XYZ file of N, CA, C and O in Angstrom:
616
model
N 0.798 -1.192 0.000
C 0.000 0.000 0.000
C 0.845 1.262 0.000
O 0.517 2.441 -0.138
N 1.890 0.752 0.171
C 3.228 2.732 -0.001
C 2.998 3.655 -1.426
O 2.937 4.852 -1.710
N 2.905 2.289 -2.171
C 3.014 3.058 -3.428
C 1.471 3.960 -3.815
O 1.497 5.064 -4.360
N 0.405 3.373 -3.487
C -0.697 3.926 -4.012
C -1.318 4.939 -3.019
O -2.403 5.400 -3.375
N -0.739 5.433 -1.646
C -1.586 5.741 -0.759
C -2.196 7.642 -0.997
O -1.982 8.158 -2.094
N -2.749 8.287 -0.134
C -3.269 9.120 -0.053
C -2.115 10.577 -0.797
O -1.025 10.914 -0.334
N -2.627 11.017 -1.684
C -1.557 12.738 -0.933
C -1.851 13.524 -0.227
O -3.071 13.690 -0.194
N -1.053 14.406 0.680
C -1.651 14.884 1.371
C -1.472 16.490 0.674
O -2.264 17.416 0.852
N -0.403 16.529 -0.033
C -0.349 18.513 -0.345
C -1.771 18.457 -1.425
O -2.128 17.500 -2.111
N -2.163 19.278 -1.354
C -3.216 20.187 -2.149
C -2.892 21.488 -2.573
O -2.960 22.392 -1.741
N -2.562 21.727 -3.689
C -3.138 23.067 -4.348
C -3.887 24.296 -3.926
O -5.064 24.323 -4.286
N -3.501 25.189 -3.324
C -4.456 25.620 -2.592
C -4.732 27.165 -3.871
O -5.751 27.838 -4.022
N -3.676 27.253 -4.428
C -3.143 28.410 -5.606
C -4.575 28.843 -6.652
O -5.095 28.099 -7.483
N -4.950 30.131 -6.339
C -6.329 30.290 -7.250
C -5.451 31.105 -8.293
O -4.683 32.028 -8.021
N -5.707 30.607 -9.457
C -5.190 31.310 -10.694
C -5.525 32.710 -11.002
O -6.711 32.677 -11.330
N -5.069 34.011 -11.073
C -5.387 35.240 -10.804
C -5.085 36.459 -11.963
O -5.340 37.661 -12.025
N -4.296 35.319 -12.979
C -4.037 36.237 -13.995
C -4.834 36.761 -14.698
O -4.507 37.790 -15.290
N -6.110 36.222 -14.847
C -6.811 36.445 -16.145
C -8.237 37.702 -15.288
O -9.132 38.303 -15.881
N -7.833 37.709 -13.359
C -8.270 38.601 -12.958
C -8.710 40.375 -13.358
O -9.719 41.065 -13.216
N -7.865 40.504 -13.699
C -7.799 42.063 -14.202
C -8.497 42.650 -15.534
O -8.940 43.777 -15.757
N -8.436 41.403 -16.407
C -8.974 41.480 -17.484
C -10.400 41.632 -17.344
O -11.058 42.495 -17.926
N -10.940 40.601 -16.402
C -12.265 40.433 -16.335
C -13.521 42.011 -15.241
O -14.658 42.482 -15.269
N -12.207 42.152 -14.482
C -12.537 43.398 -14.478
C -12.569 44.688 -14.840
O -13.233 45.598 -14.343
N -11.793 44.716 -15.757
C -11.694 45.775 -16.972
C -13.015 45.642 -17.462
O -13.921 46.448 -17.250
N -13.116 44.377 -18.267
C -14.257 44.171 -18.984
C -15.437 44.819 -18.280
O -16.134 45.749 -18.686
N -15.534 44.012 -16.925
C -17.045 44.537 -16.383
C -17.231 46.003 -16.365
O -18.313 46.433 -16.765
N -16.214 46.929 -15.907
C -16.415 48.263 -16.180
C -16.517 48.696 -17.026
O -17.197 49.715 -16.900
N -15.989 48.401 -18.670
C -16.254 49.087 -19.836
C -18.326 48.707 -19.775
O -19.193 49.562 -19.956
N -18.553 47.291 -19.489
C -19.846 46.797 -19.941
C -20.535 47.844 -19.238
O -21.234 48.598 -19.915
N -20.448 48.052 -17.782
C -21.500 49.190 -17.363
C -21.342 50.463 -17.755
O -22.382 51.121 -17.771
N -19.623 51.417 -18.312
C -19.699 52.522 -18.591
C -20.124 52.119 -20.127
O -19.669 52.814 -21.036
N -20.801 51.250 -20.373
C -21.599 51.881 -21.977
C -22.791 51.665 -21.712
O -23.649 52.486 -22.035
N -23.131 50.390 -21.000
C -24.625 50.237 -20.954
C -25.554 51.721 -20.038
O -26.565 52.361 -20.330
N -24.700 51.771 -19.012
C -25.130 52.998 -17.896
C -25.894 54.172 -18.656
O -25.542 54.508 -19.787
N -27.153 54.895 -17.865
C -27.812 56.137 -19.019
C -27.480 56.783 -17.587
O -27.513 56.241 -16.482
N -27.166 58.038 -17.918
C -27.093 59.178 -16.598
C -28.257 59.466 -16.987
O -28.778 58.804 -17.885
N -28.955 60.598 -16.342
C -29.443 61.374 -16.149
C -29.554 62.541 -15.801
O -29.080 62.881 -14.717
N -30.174 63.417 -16.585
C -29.664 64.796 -16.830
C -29.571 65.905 -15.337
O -28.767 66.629 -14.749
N -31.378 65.301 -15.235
C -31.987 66.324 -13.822
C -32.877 65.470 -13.479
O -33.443 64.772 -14.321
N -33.150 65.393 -12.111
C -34.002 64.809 -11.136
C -35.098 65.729 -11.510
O -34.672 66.875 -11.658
N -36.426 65.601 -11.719
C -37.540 66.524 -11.666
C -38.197 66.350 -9.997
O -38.235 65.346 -9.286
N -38.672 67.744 -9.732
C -38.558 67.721 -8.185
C -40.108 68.215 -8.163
O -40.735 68.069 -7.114
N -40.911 68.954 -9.602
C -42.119 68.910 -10.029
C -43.031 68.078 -10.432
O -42.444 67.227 -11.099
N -44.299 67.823 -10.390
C -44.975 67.250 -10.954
C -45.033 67.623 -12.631
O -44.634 68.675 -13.131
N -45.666 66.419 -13.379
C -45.108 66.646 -14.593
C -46.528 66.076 -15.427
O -46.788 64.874 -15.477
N -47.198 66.894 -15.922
C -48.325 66.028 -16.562
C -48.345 67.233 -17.880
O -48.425 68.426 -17.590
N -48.293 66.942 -18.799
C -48.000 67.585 -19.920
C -49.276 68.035 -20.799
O -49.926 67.145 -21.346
N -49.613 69.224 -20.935
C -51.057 69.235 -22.150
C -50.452 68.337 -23.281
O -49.311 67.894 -23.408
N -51.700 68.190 -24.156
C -51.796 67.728 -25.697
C -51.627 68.656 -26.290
O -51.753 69.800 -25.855
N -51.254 68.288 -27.593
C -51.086 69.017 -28.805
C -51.642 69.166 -29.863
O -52.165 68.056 -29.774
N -52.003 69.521 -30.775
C -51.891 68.873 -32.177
C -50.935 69.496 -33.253
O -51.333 69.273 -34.397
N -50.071 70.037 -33.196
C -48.913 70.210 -33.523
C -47.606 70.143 -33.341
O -47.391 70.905 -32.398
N -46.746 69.743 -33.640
C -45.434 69.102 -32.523
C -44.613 69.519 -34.368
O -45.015 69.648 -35.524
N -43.186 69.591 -33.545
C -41.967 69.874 -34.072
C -41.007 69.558 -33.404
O -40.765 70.061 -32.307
N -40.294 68.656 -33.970
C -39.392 67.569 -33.736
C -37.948 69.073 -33.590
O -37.904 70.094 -34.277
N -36.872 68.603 -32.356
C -35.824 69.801 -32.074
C -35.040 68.815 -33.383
O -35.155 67.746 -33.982
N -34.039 70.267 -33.285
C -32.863 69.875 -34.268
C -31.644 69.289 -33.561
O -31.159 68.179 -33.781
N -31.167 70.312 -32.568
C -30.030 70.541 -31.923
C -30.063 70.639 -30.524
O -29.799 71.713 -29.984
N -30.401 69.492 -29.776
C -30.863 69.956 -28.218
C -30.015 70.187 -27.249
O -30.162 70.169 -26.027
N -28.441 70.570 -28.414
C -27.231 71.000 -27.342
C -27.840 71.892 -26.365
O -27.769 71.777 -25.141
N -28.561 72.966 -27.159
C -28.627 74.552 -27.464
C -29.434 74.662 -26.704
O -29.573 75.814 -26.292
N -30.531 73.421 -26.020
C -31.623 73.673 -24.977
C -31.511 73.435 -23.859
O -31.050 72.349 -23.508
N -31.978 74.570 -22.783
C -32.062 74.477 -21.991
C -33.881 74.263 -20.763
O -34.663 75.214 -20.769
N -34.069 73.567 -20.291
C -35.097 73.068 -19.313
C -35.416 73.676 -18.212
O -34.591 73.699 -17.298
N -37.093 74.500 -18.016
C -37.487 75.125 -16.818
C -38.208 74.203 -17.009
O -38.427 73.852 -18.168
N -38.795 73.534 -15.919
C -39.773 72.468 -15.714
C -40.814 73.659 -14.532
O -40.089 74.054 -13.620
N -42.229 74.209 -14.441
C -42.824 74.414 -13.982
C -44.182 73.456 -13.412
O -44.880 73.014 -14.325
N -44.708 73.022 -11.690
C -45.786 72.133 -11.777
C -45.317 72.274 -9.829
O -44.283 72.511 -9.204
N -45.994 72.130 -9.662
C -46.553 71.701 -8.150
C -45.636 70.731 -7.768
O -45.641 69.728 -8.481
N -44.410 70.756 -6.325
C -44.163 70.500 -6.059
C -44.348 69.014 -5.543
O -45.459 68.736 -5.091
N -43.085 67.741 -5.568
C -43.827 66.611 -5.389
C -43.624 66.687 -3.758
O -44.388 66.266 -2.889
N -42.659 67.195 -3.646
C -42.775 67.040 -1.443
C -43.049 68.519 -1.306
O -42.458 69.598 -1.351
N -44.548 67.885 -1.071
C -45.624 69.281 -0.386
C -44.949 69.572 0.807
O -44.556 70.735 0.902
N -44.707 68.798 1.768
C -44.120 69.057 2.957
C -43.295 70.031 3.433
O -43.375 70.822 4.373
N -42.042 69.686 2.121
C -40.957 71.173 2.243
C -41.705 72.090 1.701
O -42.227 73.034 2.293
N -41.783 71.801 0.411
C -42.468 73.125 -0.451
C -43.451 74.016 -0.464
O -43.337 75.173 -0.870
N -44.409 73.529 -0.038
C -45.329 73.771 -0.252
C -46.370 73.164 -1.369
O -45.865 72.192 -1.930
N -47.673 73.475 -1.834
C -48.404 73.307 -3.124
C -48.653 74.470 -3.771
O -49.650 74.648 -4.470
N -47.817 75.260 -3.583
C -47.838 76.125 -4.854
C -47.066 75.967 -5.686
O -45.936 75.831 -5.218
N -47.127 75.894 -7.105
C -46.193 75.692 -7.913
C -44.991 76.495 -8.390
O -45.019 77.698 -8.647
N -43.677 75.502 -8.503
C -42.538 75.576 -8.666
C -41.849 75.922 -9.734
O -42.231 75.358 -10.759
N -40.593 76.964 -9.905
C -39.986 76.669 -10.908
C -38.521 75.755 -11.249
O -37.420 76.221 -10.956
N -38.623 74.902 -11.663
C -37.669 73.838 -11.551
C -36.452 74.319 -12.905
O -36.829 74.374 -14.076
N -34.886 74.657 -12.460
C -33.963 74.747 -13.506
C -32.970 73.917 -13.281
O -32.506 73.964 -12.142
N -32.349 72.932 -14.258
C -31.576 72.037 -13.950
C -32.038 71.248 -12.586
O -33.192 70.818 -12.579
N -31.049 70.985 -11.202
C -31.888 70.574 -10.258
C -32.331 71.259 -8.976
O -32.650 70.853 -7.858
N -32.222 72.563 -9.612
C -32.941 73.310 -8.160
C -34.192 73.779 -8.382
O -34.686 73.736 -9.508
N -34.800 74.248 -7.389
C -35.687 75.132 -7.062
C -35.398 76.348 -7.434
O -34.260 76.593 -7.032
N -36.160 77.876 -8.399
C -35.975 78.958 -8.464
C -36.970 79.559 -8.234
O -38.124 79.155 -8.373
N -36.489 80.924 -7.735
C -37.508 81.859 -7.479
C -37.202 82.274 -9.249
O -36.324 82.013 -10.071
N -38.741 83.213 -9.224
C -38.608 83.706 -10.729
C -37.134 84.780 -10.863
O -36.403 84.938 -11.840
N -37.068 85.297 -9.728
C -35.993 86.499 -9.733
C -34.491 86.212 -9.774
O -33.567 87.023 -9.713
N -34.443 84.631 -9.914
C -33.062 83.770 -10.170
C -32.976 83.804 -11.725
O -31.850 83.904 -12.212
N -34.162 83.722 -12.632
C -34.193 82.960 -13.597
C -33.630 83.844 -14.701
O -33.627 83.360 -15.832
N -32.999 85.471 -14.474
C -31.814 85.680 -15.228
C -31.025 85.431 -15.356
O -30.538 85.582 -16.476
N -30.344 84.905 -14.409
C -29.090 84.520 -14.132
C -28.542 83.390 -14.163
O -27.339 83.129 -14.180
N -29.805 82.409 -14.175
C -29.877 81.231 -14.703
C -29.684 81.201 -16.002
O -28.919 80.326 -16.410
N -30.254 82.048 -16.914
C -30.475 81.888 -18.479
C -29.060 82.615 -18.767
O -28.786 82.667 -19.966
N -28.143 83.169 -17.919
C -26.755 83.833 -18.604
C -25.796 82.556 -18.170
O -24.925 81.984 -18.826
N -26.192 82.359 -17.057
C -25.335 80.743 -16.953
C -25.105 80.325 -18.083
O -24.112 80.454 -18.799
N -26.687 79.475 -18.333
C -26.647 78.625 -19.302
C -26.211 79.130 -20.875
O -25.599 78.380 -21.636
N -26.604 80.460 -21.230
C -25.922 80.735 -22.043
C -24.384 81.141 -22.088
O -23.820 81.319 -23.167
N -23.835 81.256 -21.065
C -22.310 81.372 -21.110
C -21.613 79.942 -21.385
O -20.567 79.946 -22.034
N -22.029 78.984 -21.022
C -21.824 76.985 -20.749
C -21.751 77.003 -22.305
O -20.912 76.213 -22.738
N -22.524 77.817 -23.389
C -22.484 77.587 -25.004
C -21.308 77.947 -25.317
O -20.588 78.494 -24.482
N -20.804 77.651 -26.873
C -19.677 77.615 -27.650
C -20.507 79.539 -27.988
O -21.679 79.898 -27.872
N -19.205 80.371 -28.427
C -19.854 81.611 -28.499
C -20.356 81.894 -29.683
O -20.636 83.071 -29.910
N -20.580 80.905 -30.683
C -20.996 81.352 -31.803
C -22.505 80.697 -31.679
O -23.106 80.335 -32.690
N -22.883 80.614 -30.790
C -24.534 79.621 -30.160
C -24.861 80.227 -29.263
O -25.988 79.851 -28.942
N -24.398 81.230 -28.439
C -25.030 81.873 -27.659
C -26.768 82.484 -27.781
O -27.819 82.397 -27.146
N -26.189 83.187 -29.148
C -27.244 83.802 -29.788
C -28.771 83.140 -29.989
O -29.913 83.598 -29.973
N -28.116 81.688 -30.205
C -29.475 80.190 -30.097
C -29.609 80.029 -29.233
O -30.451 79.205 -29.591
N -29.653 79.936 -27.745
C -30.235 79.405 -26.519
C -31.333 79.633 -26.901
O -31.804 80.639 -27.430
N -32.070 78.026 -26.451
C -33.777 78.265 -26.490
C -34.083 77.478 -25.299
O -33.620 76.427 -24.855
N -34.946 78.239 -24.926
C -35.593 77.727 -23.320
C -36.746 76.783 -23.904
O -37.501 77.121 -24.816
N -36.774 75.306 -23.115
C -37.890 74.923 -23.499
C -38.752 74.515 -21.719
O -38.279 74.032 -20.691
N -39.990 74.940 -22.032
C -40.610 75.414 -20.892
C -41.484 74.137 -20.950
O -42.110 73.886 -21.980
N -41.553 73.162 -19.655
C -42.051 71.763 -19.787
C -42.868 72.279 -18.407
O -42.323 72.538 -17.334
N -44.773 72.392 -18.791
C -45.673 72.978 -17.423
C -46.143 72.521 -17.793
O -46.519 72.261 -18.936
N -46.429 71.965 -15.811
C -47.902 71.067 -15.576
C -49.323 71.133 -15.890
O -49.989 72.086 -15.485
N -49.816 70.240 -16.547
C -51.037 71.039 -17.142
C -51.868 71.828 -16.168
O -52.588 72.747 -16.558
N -51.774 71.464 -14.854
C -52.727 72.191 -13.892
C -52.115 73.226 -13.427
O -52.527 73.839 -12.442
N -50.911 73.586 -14.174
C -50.397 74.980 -13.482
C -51.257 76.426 -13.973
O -51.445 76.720 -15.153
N -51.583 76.993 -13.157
C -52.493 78.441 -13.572
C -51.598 78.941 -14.882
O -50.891 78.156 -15.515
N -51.718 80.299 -15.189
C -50.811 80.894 -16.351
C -50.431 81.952 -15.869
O -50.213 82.830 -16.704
N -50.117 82.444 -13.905
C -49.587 83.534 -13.785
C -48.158 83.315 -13.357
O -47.252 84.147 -13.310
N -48.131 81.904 -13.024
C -46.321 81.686 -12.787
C -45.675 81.153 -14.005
O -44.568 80.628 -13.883
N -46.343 81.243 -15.381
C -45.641 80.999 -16.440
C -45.755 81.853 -17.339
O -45.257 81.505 -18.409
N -46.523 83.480 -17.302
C -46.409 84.609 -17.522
C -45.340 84.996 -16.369
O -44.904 86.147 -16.402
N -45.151 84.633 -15.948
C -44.119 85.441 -14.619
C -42.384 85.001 -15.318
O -41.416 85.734 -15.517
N -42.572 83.487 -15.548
C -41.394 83.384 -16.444
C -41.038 83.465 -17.511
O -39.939 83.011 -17.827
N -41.942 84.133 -18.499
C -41.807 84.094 -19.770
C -41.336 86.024 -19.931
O -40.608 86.504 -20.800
N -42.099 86.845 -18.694
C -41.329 87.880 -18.438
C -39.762 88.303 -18.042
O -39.132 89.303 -18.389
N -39.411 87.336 -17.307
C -38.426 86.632 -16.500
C -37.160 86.333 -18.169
O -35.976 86.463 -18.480
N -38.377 85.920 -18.707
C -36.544 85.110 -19.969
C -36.736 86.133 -20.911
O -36.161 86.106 -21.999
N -37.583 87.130 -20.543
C -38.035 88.304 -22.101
C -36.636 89.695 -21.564
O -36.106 90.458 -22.372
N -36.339 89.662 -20.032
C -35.969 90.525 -19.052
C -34.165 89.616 -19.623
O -33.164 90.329 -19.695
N -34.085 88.328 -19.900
C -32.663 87.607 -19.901
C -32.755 88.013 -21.493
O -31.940 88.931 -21.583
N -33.142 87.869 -22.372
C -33.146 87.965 -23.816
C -32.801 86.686 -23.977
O -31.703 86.373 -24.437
N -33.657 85.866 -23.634
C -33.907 84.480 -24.231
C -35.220 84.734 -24.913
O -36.295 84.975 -24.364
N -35.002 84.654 -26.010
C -36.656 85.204 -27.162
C -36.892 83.550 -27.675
O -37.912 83.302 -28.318
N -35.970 82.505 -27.382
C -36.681 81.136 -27.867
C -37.126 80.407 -27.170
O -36.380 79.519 -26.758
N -38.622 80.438 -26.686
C -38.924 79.769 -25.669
C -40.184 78.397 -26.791
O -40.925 78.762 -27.704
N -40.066 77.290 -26.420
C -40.747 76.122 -26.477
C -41.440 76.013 -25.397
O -41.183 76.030 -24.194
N -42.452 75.887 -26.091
C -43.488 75.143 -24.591
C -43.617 73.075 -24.896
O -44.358 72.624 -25.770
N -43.168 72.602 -24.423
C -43.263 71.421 -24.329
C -44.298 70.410 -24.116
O -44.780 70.608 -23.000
N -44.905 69.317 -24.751
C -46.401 69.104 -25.079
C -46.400 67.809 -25.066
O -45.237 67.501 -24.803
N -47.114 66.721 -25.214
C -46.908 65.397 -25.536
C -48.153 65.400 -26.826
O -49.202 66.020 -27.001
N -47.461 64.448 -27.510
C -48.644 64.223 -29.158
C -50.088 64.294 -28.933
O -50.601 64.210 -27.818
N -50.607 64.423 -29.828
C -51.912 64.004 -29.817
C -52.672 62.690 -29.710
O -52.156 61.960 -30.557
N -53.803 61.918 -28.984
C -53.345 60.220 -28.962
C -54.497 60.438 -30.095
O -55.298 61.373 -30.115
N -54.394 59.261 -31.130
C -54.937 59.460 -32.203
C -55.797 57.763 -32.392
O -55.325 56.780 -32.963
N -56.709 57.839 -31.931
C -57.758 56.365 -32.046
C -58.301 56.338 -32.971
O -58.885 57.126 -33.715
N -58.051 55.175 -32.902
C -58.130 54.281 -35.000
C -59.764 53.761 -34.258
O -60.558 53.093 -34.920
């Protein structure tokens, strides 16, 4: 029985080369699959209908006020909000907001900043006359109002 009996060393060695690779890999797979996201909306968001729509060209050039009733009544209140990028604005920010965003442009696009204005359908029309004074006061003259299609039953 000498010759055939038990061994006792074992291998204990986990092969580790091909380690690094495989984690390379996994990070390229999530930095392509991954979608960021632009802005948290901190408004409610229910969009009128349309029956006219126009597809953007260039949505470098746009910039997003989201107006609608706050979703945490708690802090906010329920009066409705003006939402830029991810804050909260008073209307009396929203020059300075629109020179921001137009300074962030290449300078030969300045001149194109277009505001596109995305309001809740239940928002009244005096806090979106309030901002449309507000971007007339910044010389942002391209304002979009933002809409969802028309639903069209066959």
């Amino acid at each position: 029985m000498g010759k055939f009996g038990k061994k006792n060393k074992v291998s204990e060695n986990i092969p580790t080369s091909a380690l690094p690779d495989i984690i390379f890999m996994l990070l390229f797979f999530f930095m392509v699959t991954t979608v960021l996201r632009d802005q948290e909306i901190l408004v409610e968001q229910k969009l009128p209908q349309a029956t006219q729509l126009q597809k953007l060209q260039k949505k470098s050039l746009i910039s997003y006020i989201f107006i609608g009733k706050p979703k945490n009544t708690a802090l906010y209140g329920t009066e409705p909000r003006v939402q830029a990028n991810d804050a909260l604005l008073n209307t009396d920010d929203i020059v300075q907001w629109v020179n921001r965003e137009r300074d962030a442009l290449a300078e030969a696009d300045r001149g194109l900043i277009t505001i596109s204005m995305k309001a809740d359908r239940e928002v009244k029309m005096g806090p979106i006359s309030d901002v449309q004074t507000e971007l007339r006061e910044a010389d942002a003259r391209r304002v979009l109002y933002a809409s969802v299609g028309k639903l069209v039953k066959n």
